[in-house]
PDB file of C-alpha atoms in Angstrom:
ATOM      1  CA  MET A  20     -24.275 -17.935  12.689  1.00 40.00           C
ATOM      2  CA  ARG A  21     -20.526 -18.391  13.017  1.00 42.00           C
ATOM      3  CA  ASN A  22     -18.371 -18.949   9.980  1.00 45.00           C
ATOM      4  CA  LYS A  23     -15.009 -20.697   9.760  1.00 44.00           C
ATOM      5  CA  PHE A  24     -13.095 -17.398   9.960  1.00 41.00           C
ATOM      6  CA  ASP A  25     -14.515 -16.423  13.357  1.00 46.00           C
ATOM      7  CA  ALA A  26     -11.945 -18.701  14.972  1.00 45.00           C
ATOM      8  CA  ASP A  27      -9.192 -16.371  13.809  1.00 44.00           C
ATOM      9  CA  GLU A  28     -10.505 -13.641  16.124  1.00 44.00           C
ATOM     10  CA  GLU A  29     -10.580 -15.738  19.302  1.00 48.00           C
ATOM     11  CA  ILE A  30      -7.909 -14.893  21.854  1.00 45.00           C
ATOM     12  CA  GLU A  31      -5.941 -17.511  23.852  1.00 49.00           C
ATOM     13  CA  GLN A  32      -7.434 -20.393  21.913  1.00 54.00           C
ATOM     14  CA  LYS A  33      -5.717 -23.743  21.582  1.00 61.00           C
ATOM     15  CA  LEU A  34      -3.351 -24.333  18.674  1.00 60.00           C
ATOM     16  CA  ASN A  35      -5.485 -25.086  15.644  1.00 65.00           C
ATOM     17  CA  PRO A  36      -3.672 -26.846  12.762  1.00 69.00           C
ATOM     18  CA  HIS A  37      -6.354 -25.751  10.296  1.00 68.00           C
ATOM     19  CA  ILE A  38      -5.620 -22.073  10.974  1.00 61.00           C
ATOM     20  CA  ILE A  39      -1.893 -22.736  10.498  1.00 64.00           C
ATOM     21  CA  MET A  40      -2.577 -24.432   7.153  1.00 68.00           C
ATOM     22  CA  ARG A  41      -4.680 -21.477   5.980  1.00 65.00           C
ATOM     23  CA  LEU A  42      -1.758 -19.215   6.852  1.00 63.00           C
ATOM     24  CA  PHE A  43       0.501 -21.250   4.569  1.00 67.00           C
ATOM     25  CA  ASN A  44      -1.945 -20.678   1.703  1.00 69.00           C
ATOM     26  CA  TRP A  45      -1.415 -16.939   2.040  1.00 66.00           C
ATOM     27  CA  ILE A  46       2.373 -17.173   1.742  1.00 67.00           C
ATOM     28  CA  LYS A  47       2.417 -19.630  -1.180  1.00 71.00           C
ATOM     29  CA  PRO A  48       3.066 -16.872  -3.764  1.00 71.00           C
ATOM     30  CA  TYR A  49       6.176 -15.880  -1.798  1.00 69.00           C
ATOM     31  CA  LYS A  50       7.399 -19.346  -0.787  1.00 73.00           C
ATOM     32  CA  GLY A  51      10.605 -19.089  -2.865  1.00 76.00           C
ATOM     33  CA  LYS A  52      11.620 -15.842  -1.198  1.00 71.00           C
ATOM     34  CA  MET A  53      10.564 -17.154   2.213  1.00 73.00           C
ATOM     35  CA  ILE A  54      12.730 -20.264   1.843  1.00 78.00           C
ATOM     36  CA  LEU A  55      15.668 -18.176   0.622  1.00 74.00           C
ATOM     37  CA  SER A  56      15.258 -15.836   3.599  1.00 71.00           C
ATOM     38  CA  CYS A  57      15.284 -18.769   6.028  1.00 76.00           C
ATOM     39  CA  VAL A  58      18.403 -20.270   4.425  1.00 78.00           C
ATOM     40  CA  ILE A  59      20.253 -16.947   4.516  1.00 72.00           C
ATOM     41  CA  MET A  60      19.222 -16.371   8.139  1.00 73.00           C
ATOM     42  CA  LEU A  61      20.511 -19.819   9.135  1.00 78.00           C
ATOM     43  CA  LEU A  62      23.830 -19.210   7.382  1.00 74.00           C
ATOM     44  CA  ALA A  63      24.194 -15.770   8.947  1.00 71.00           C
ATOM     45  CA  SER A  64      23.431 -17.210  12.391  1.00 75.00           C
ATOM     46  CA  ALA A  65      25.943 -20.030  11.893  1.00 75.00           C
ATOM     47  CA  ILE A  66      28.668 -17.583  10.885  1.00 71.00           C
ATOM     48  CA  SER A  67      27.916 -15.326  13.867  1.00 73.00           C
ATOM     49  CA  LEU A  68      28.514 -18.309  16.194  1.00 78.00           C
ATOM     50  CA  VAL A  69      32.048 -18.738  14.857  1.00 79.00           C
ATOM     51  CA  SER A  70      33.199 -15.274  15.995  1.00 78.00           C
ATOM     52  CA  PRO A  71      33.085 -15.941  19.794  1.00 83.00           C
ATOM     53  CA  TYR A  72      35.004 -19.198  19.279  1.00 82.00           C
ATOM     54  CA  LEU A  73      37.735 -17.408  17.309  1.00 82.00           C
ATOM     55  CA  ILE A  74      38.018 -14.695  19.965  1.00 84.00           C
ATOM     56  CA  ARG A  75      38.294 -17.326  22.706  1.00 85.00           C
ATOM     57  CA  MET A  76      41.109 -19.062  20.819  1.00 84.00           C
ATOM     58  CA  ALA A  77      42.956 -15.771  20.471  1.00 83.00           C
ATOM     59  CA  ILE A  78      42.635 -14.951  24.191  1.00 87.00           C
ATOM     60  CA  ASP A  79      43.320 -18.452  25.551  1.00 85.00           C
ATOM     61  CA  GLU A  80      45.925 -19.706  23.111  1.00 84.00           C
ATOM     62  CA  ALA A  81      47.421 -17.214  20.656  1.00 81.00           C
ATOM     63  CA  ILE A  82      48.053 -14.269  23.011  1.00 85.00           C
ATOM     64  CA  PRO A  83      49.368 -16.195  26.071  1.00 85.00           C
ATOM     65  CA  ASN A  84      51.731 -18.241  23.879  1.00 84.00           C
ATOM     66  CA  GLU A  85      52.721 -15.176  21.823  1.00 83.00           C
ATOM     67  CA  ASN A  86      51.743 -17.084  18.696  1.00 85.00           C
ATOM     68  CA  ILE A  87      51.634 -14.240  16.205  1.00 86.00           C
ATOM     69  CA  ARG A  88      51.021 -16.560  13.259  1.00 86.00           C
ATOM     70  CA  LEU A  89      47.913 -18.085  14.881  1.00 83.00           C
ATOM     71  CA  LEU A  90      46.690 -14.640  15.904  1.00 83.00           C
ATOM     72  CA  VAL A  91      46.990 -13.388  12.312  1.00 86.00           C
ATOM     73  CA  ILE A  92      45.157 -16.478  10.992  1.00 86.00           C
ATOM     74  CA  LEU A  93      42.356 -16.033  13.535  1.00 82.00           C
ATOM     75  CA  SER A  94      42.095 -12.335  12.665  1.00 85.00           C
ATOM     76  CA  VAL A  95      41.806 -13.090   8.938  1.00 86.00           C
ATOM     77  CA  ILE A  96      39.155 -15.763   9.552  1.00 82.00           C
ATOM     78  CA  LEU A  97      37.231 -13.401  11.840  1.00 80.00           C
ATOM     79  CA  LEU A  98      37.368 -10.649   9.212  1.00 81.00           C
ATOM     80  CA  LEU A  99      36.056 -13.071   6.564  1.00 79.00           C
ATOM     81  CA  CYS A 100      33.213 -14.111   8.886  1.00 75.00           C
ATOM     82  CA  ILE A 101      32.231 -10.477   9.420  1.00 74.00           C
ATOM     83  CA  ILE A 102      32.272  -9.808   5.664  1.00 74.00           C
ATOM     84  CA  LEU A 103      30.202 -12.936   4.941  1.00 69.00           C
ATOM     85  CA  SER A 104      27.757 -12.027   7.693  1.00 68.00           C
ATOM     86  CA  LEU A 105      27.265  -8.586   6.139  1.00 67.00           C
ATOM     87  CA  GLN A 106      26.824 -10.169   2.715  1.00 64.00           C
ATOM     88  CA  PHE A 107      24.001 -12.299   4.116  1.00 61.00           C
ATOM     89  CA  THR A 108      22.435  -9.536   6.206  1.00 61.00           C
ATOM     90  CA  ILE A 109      21.991  -7.084   3.322  1.00 61.00           C
ATOM     91  CA  PRO A 110      19.985  -9.570   1.148  1.00 62.00           C
ATOM     92  CA  ILE A 111      17.795 -10.378   4.168  1.00 61.00           C
ATOM     93  CA  GLU A 112      16.993  -6.701   4.657  1.00 66.00           C
ATOM     94  CA  ASN A 113      16.268  -6.334   0.937  1.00 69.00           C
ATOM     95  CA  LEU A 114      13.998  -9.383   0.976  1.00 64.00           C
ATOM     96  CA  ILE A 115      12.131  -8.111   4.031  1.00 70.00           C
ATOM     97  CA  SER A 116      11.720  -4.722   2.355  1.00 72.00           C
ATOM     98  CA  THR A 117      10.448  -6.393  -0.843  1.00 74.00           C
ATOM     99  CA  LEU A 118       7.989  -8.595   1.042  1.00 72.00           C
ATOM    100  CA  HIS A 119       6.713  -5.600   3.012  1.00 74.00           C
ATOM    101  CA  PHE A 120       6.206  -3.637  -0.210  1.00 78.00           C
ATOM    102  CA  GLN A 121       4.315  -6.527  -1.818  1.00 76.00           C
ATOM    103  CA  ALA A 122       2.169  -6.941   1.289  1.00 78.00           C
ATOM    104  CA  THR A 123       1.157  -3.273   1.467  1.00 86.00           C
ATOM    105  CA  ARG A 124       1.110  -2.051  -2.153  1.00 88.00           C
ATOM    106  CA  ASP A 125      -0.585  -2.696  -5.453  1.00 89.00           C
ATOM    107  CA  ASN A 126       1.990  -4.086  -7.877  1.00 87.00           C
ATOM    108  CA  SER A 127       0.832  -2.100 -10.915  1.00 90.00           C
ATOM    109  CA  THR A 128       0.205   1.386  -9.544  1.00 93.00           C
ATOM    110  CA  ARG A 129       2.439   1.177  -6.455  1.00 91.00           C
ATOM    111  CA  PHE A 130      -0.494   2.651  -4.526  1.00 93.00           C
ATOM    112  CA  TYR A 131      -1.273   1.303  -1.043  1.00 92.00           C
ATOM    113  CA  ASN A 132      -3.688  -1.604  -0.853  1.00 90.00           C
ATOM    114  CA  GLU A 133      -6.966  -1.050   0.965  1.00 88.00           C
ATOM    115  CA  ASN A 134      -5.918  -2.443   4.352  1.00 87.00           C
ATOM    116  CA  SER A 135      -2.713  -0.414   4.515  1.00 89.00           C
ATOM    117  CA  PHE A 136      -4.498   2.720   3.321  1.00 92.00           C
ATOM    118  CA  THR A 137      -7.168   2.346   6.015  1.00 90.00           C
ATOM    119  CA  GLU A 138      -4.529   2.297   8.764  1.00 89.00           C
ATOM    120  CA  LEU A 139      -2.558   5.220   7.324  1.00 90.00           C
ATOM    121  CA  CYS A 140      -5.700   7.220   6.590  1.00 91.00           C
ATOM    122  CA  THR A 141      -7.022   6.799  10.127  1.00 89.00           C
ATOM    123  CA  ASP A 142      -3.712   8.072  11.515  1.00 90.00           C
ATOM    124  CA  LYS A 143      -3.569  10.991   9.091  1.00 92.00           C
ATOM    125  CA  LEU A 144      -7.113  12.084   9.938  1.00 92.00           C
ATOM    126  CA  SER A 145      -6.290  12.153  13.638  1.00 90.00           C
ATOM    127  CA  GLU A 146      -3.193  14.297  12.944  1.00 91.00           C
ATOM    128  CA  THR A 147      -5.032  16.954  10.913  1.00 91.00           C
ATOM    129  CA  PRO A 148      -3.923  20.447  12.018  1.00 91.00           C
ATOM    130  CA  GLU A 149      -6.571  22.601  13.639  1.00 90.00           C
ATOM    131  CA  GLY A 150      -8.542  24.507  11.027  1.00 90.00           C
ATOM    132  CA  SER A 151      -7.365  22.309   8.140  1.00 93.00           C
ATOM    133  CA  LYS A 152      -9.495  19.742   6.343  1.00 94.00           C
ATOM    134  CA  GLN A 153      -8.938  16.385   4.668  1.00 94.00           C
ATOM    135  CA  ALA A 154     -10.656  15.597   1.367  1.00 95.00           C
ATOM    136  CA  LEU A 155     -11.286  11.942   0.502  1.00 96.00           C
ATOM    137  CA  PHE A 156     -11.591  11.332  -3.248  1.00 97.00           C
ATOM    138  CA  PHE A 157     -13.272   8.191  -4.604  1.00 97.00           C
ATOM    139  CA  VAL A 158     -12.209   7.698  -8.255  1.00 96.00           C
ATOM    140  CA  ASP A 159     -13.983   5.207 -10.524  1.00 95.00           C
ATOM    141  CA  ILE A 160     -12.883   4.637 -14.135  1.00 94.00           C
ATOM    142  CA  ASP A 161     -15.891   4.950 -16.442  1.00 92.00           C
ATOM    143  CA  HIS A 162     -16.865   2.051 -18.740  1.00 90.00           C
ATOM    144  CA  TYR A 163     -14.041  -0.095 -17.352  1.00 90.00           C
ATOM    145  CA  ASN A 164     -15.809  -3.380 -18.096  1.00 89.00           C
ATOM    146  CA  TYR A 165     -16.146  -2.368 -21.727  1.00 88.00           C
ATOM    147  CA  LEU A 166     -12.446  -1.474 -21.880  1.00 88.00           C
ATOM    148  CA  LEU A 167     -11.579  -4.780 -20.232  1.00 87.00           C
ATOM    149  CA  GLU A 168     -13.647  -6.760 -22.720  1.00 87.00           C
ATOM    150  CA  TYR A 169     -12.342  -4.804 -25.712  1.00 87.00           C
ATOM    151  CA  LEU A 170      -8.664  -4.455 -24.755  1.00 88.00           C
ATOM    152  CA  GLY A 171      -7.940  -7.276 -22.333  1.00 90.00           C
ATOM    153  CA  HIS A 172      -6.450  -7.297 -18.854  1.00 89.00           C
ATOM    154  CA  ASP A 173      -2.841  -6.371 -19.695  1.00 90.00           C
ATOM    155  CA  GLU A 174      -3.767  -3.314 -21.754  1.00 90.00           C
ATOM    156  CA  CYS A 175      -6.235  -2.174 -19.086  1.00 92.00           C
ATOM    157  CA  GLU A 176      -3.518  -2.431 -16.447  1.00 92.00           C
ATOM    158  CA  LYS A 177      -1.398  -0.077 -18.554  1.00 92.00           C
ATOM    159  CA  ILE A 178      -4.326   2.354 -18.621  1.00 92.00           C
ATOM    160  CA  ILE A 179      -4.706   2.099 -14.839  1.00 94.00           C
ATOM    161  CA  VAL A 180      -0.994   2.845 -14.412  1.00 94.00           C
ATOM    162  CA  ASP A 181      -1.387   5.962 -16.588  1.00 93.00           C
ATOM    163  CA  VAL A 182      -4.407   7.018 -14.538  1.00 94.00           C
ATOM    164  CA  ALA A 183      -2.372   6.558 -11.350  1.00 95.00           C
ATOM    165  CA  ASP A 184       0.445   8.655 -12.824  1.00 94.00           C
ATOM    166  CA  SER A 185      -2.077  11.374 -13.662  1.00 94.00           C
ATOM    167  CA  LEU A 186      -3.272  11.419 -10.054  1.00 95.00           C
ATOM    168  CA  ARG A 187       0.297  11.684  -8.798  1.00 94.00           C
ATOM    169  CA  HIS A 188       0.925  14.571 -11.191  1.00 94.00           C
ATOM    170  CA  VAL A 189      -2.133  16.534 -10.012  1.00 95.00           C
ATOM    171  CA  PHE A 190      -2.196  15.944  -6.258  1.00 95.00           C
ATOM    172  CA  PRO A 191       0.442  17.008  -3.690  1.00 94.00           C
ATOM    173  CA  LYS A 192       3.232  14.629  -2.701  1.00 92.00           C
ATOM    174  CA  THR A 193       1.766  14.331   0.803  1.00 92.00           C
ATOM    175  CA  THR A 194      -1.390  12.714  -0.619  1.00 95.00           C
ATOM    176  CA  LEU A 195      -2.178   9.110   0.327  1.00 94.00           C
ATOM    177  CA  PHE A 196      -3.170   6.935  -2.648  1.00 96.00           C
ATOM    178  CA  SER A 197      -4.837   3.527  -2.700  1.00 95.00           C
ATOM    179  CA  ARG A 198      -6.155   1.133  -5.318  1.00 94.00           C
ATOM    180  CA  ILE A 199      -9.089  -0.735  -3.810  1.00 92.00           C
ATOM    181  CA  SER A 200     -10.232  -2.670  -6.884  1.00 90.00           C
ATOM    182  CA  ALA A 201      -9.441  -3.082 -10.569  1.00 90.00           C
ATOM    183  CA  ASP A 202     -11.020   0.230 -11.595  1.00 92.00           C
ATOM    184  CA  ARG A 203     -11.348   2.131  -8.310  1.00 94.00           C
ATOM    185  CA  MET A 204      -8.880   4.276  -6.399  1.00 95.00           C
ATOM    186  CA  ILE A 205      -9.205   6.425  -3.308  1.00 96.00           C
ATOM    187  CA  LEU A 206      -6.950   9.196  -2.074  1.00 95.00           C
ATOM    188  CA  LEU A 207      -6.741  11.493   0.910  1.00 96.00           C
ATOM    189  CA  THR A 208      -5.215  14.953   0.715  1.00 95.00           C
ATOM    190  CA  GLU A 209      -4.997  17.807   3.198  1.00 95.00           C
ATOM    191  CA  ILE A 210      -6.441  21.248   2.476  1.00 94.00           C
ATOM    192  CA  SER A 211      -5.082  24.004   4.689  1.00 92.00           C
ATOM    193  CA  LYS A 212      -7.245  26.584   6.423  1.00 90.00           C
ATOM    194  CA  GLU A 213      -5.822  29.284   4.126  1.00 91.00           C
ATOM    195  CA  GLU A 214      -7.260  27.559   1.050  1.00 91.00           C
ATOM    196  CA  LYS A 215     -10.841  27.719  -0.149  1.00 93.00           C
ATOM    197  CA  LEU A 216     -12.160  24.157   0.000  1.00 92.00           C
ATOM    198  CA  ASP A 217     -14.487  24.123  -3.017  1.00 92.00           C
ATOM    199  CA  ASP A 218     -11.986  25.878  -5.265  1.00 94.00           C
ATOM    200  CA  VAL A 219      -9.151  23.508  -4.370  1.00 95.00           C
ATOM    201  CA  ILE A 220     -11.278  20.397  -4.923  1.00 95.00           C
ATOM    202  CA  THR A 221     -12.601  21.744  -8.214  1.00 94.00           C
ATOM    203  CA  ASN A 222      -9.091  22.533  -9.456  1.00 95.00           C
ATOM    204  CA  TYR A 223      -7.853  19.052  -8.542  1.00 95.00           C
ATOM    205  CA  CYS A 224     -10.731  17.336 -10.351  1.00 95.00           C
ATOM    206  CA  VAL A 225     -10.575  19.530 -13.466  1.00 94.00           C
ATOM    207  CA  ASP A 226      -6.790  19.162 -13.714  1.00 95.00           C
ATOM    208  CA  PHE A 227      -7.111  15.390 -13.373  1.00 94.00           C
ATOM    209  CA  GLN A 228      -9.769  15.167 -16.087  1.00 92.00           C
ATOM    210  CA  GLN A 229      -7.576  17.302 -18.361  1.00 91.00           C
ATOM    211  CA  GLN A 230      -4.652  14.969 -17.663  1.00 91.00           C
ATOM    212  CA  LEU A 231      -6.757  11.985 -18.721  1.00 90.00           C
ATOM    213  CA  PHE A 232      -7.853  13.738 -21.903  1.00 88.00           C
ATOM    214  CA  ALA A 233      -4.279  14.674 -22.774  1.00 87.00           C
ATOM    215  CA  ARG A 234      -3.034  11.108 -22.195  1.00 84.00           C
ATOM    216  CA  PHE A 235      -5.789   9.159 -23.948  1.00 81.00           C
ATOM    217  CA  GLN A 236      -7.426  11.430 -26.519  1.00 72.00           C
ATOM    218  CA  GLU A 237      -5.718   9.696 -29.451  1.00 67.00           C
ATOM    219  CA  GLU A 238      -6.356   6.123 -28.242  1.00 74.00           C
ATOM    220  CA  TYR A 239      -9.279   5.538 -25.883  1.00 78.00           C
ATOM    221  CA  ASP A 240     -12.019   7.583 -24.280  1.00 82.00           C
ATOM    222  CA  VAL A 241     -10.892   7.206 -20.671  1.00 89.00           C
ATOM    223  CA  THR A 242     -12.823   9.284 -18.138  1.00 91.00           C
ATOM    224  CA  ALA A 243     -13.522   9.048 -14.425  1.00 94.00           C
ATOM    225  CA  SER A 244     -16.347   9.673 -11.991  1.00 95.00           C
ATOM    226  CA  ILE A 245     -15.177  11.211  -8.718  1.00 96.00           C
ATOM    227  CA  GLY A 246     -16.929  11.482  -5.376  1.00 95.00           C
ATOM    228  CA  ILE A 247     -15.556  13.580  -2.523  1.00 96.00           C
ATOM    229  CA  SER A 248     -16.247  13.712   1.201  1.00 95.00           C
ATOM    230  CA  VAL A 249     -14.634  16.119   3.664  1.00 95.00           C
ATOM    231  CA  TYR A 250     -13.184  15.655   7.139  1.00 94.00           C
ATOM    232  CA  PRO A 251     -14.245  16.901   9.665  1.00 91.00           C
ATOM    233  CA  ASP A 252     -17.129  18.867   8.123  1.00 87.00           C
ATOM    234  CA  GLN A 253     -19.192  15.860   7.086  1.00 85.00           C
ATOM    235  CA  GLU A 254     -17.816  13.021   9.207  1.00 84.00           C
ATOM    236  CA  LYS A 255     -14.854  12.276  11.473  1.00 87.00           C
ATOM    237  CA  ARG A 256     -14.819   8.476  11.102  1.00 90.00           C
ATOM    238  CA  TYR A 257     -13.036   7.047   8.094  1.00 91.00           C
ATOM    239  CA  PRO A 258     -15.546   4.254   7.234  1.00 91.00           C
ATOM    240  CA  LEU A 259     -18.368   6.775   6.896  1.00 92.00           C
ATOM    241  CA  LEU A 260     -16.175   9.217   4.996  1.00 93.00           C
ATOM    242  CA  LEU A 261     -15.473   6.439   2.512  1.00 94.00           C
ATOM    243  CA  LYS A 262     -19.166   5.579   2.302  1.00 93.00           C
ATOM    244  CA  PHE A 263     -20.083   9.213   1.624  1.00 93.00           C
ATOM    245  CA  ALA A 264     -17.364   9.583  -1.033  1.00 94.00           C
ATOM    246  CA  GLU A 265     -18.586   6.415  -2.771  1.00 93.00           C
ATOM    247  CA  LYS A 266     -22.178   7.658  -2.631  1.00 94.00           C
ATOM    248  CA  SER A 267     -21.072  10.917  -4.230  1.00 94.00           C
ATOM    249  CA  MET A 268     -19.276   8.974  -6.973  1.00 94.00           C
ATOM    250  CA  ASN A 269     -22.451   6.972  -7.665  1.00 93.00           C
ATOM    251  CA  ILE A 270     -24.388  10.246  -8.024  1.00 93.00           C
ATOM    252  CA  VAL A 271     -21.912  11.275 -10.741  1.00 94.00           C
ATOM    253  CA  LYS A 272     -22.467   7.909 -12.442  1.00 93.00           C
ATOM    254  CA  LYS A 273     -26.233   8.431 -12.428  1.00 93.00           C
ATOM    255  CA  ASN A 274     -25.829  11.900 -13.916  1.00 92.00           C
ATOM    256  CA  GLY A 275     -23.844  10.756 -16.932  1.00 91.00           C
ATOM    257  CA  ARG A 276     -20.346  10.036 -15.589  1.00 90.00           C
ATOM    258  CA  ASN A 277     -17.131  12.001 -16.296  1.00 92.00           C
ATOM    259  CA  GLY A 278     -17.485  14.525 -13.487  1.00 94.00           C
ATOM    260  CA  PHE A 279     -17.203  15.059  -9.752  1.00 95.00           C
ATOM    261  CA  HIS A 280     -19.511  15.679  -6.833  1.00 95.00           C
ATOM    262  CA  ILE A 281     -18.813  16.870  -3.281  1.00 94.00           C
ATOM    263  CA  PHE A 282     -20.974  15.089  -0.727  1.00 93.00           C
ATOM    264  CA  ASP A 283     -23.924  17.158   0.489  1.00 90.00           C
ATOM    265  CA  PRO A 284     -25.378  15.643   3.693  1.00 85.00           C
ATOM    266  CA  GLU A 285     -28.675  17.513   3.462  1.00 83.00           C
ATOM    267  CA  ASN A 286     -29.554  16.319  -0.026  1.00 82.00           C
ATOM    268  CA  ASP A 287     -27.460  13.217  -0.729  1.00 75.00           C
ATOM    269  CA  LEU A 288     -28.582  11.256   2.338  1.00 74.00           C
ATOM    270  CA  LYS A 289     -32.165  11.518   1.066  1.00 69.00           C
ATOM    271  CA  ASP A 290     -31.147   9.952  -2.254  1.00 59.00           C
ATOM    272  CA  LYS A 291     -31.568   6.206  -1.768  1.00 54.00           C
TER     273      LYS A 291
END
């Protein structure tokens, strides 16, 4: 049975006003910046149209008639137009950069959102050096609903930011990070062929848990359950890697939380 979103996937379909209106709903949160961008672009375009006219006047009138005064005036006006154009162009670039950041990142943690992470992760997996591996970590904050009920949304967001900072502190700078829900994060990091896989993963997880304890021991009992899957040993396709990492995380949850588990295809696939 088709749903109303199937129409979005059809190619070369007729213009559908309903799809256009749904698009406007997505940009409502950014309508102020969108309007400002359009206004600045119009002004910049209008100013850029003045420059050819000024140059024509200089060539056709000022230079042939040796009118130095007019030539100086045209030069000053042209210089002002260039300066104004630059003044408008820089804010446009900043606005575009801001909109791109908001479209691809989580505002609190600055991690990639799930869609952006999926694209980047797929590319990074395909570029893995021969002999190296990629470890996908699925991190779930334990007892998050209790924390949310007890502390409220704003305080929990502060905790999530601290958790994100702990992950950044432990994992290499080349690691890809993503926040996929309120209390869940995923990350992909490369492990070279010179490193021992199990030891590296264990060190990352232990260091992260120690970071959480050091940050929250005096306030809240914040812990995490972590599931890990490995490319290409266990799977080469990202969706299944993510599924295996989540399954491993759920095994940790069942066994009491606050730990980590590396996916084991032989045993974990039997666990329904």
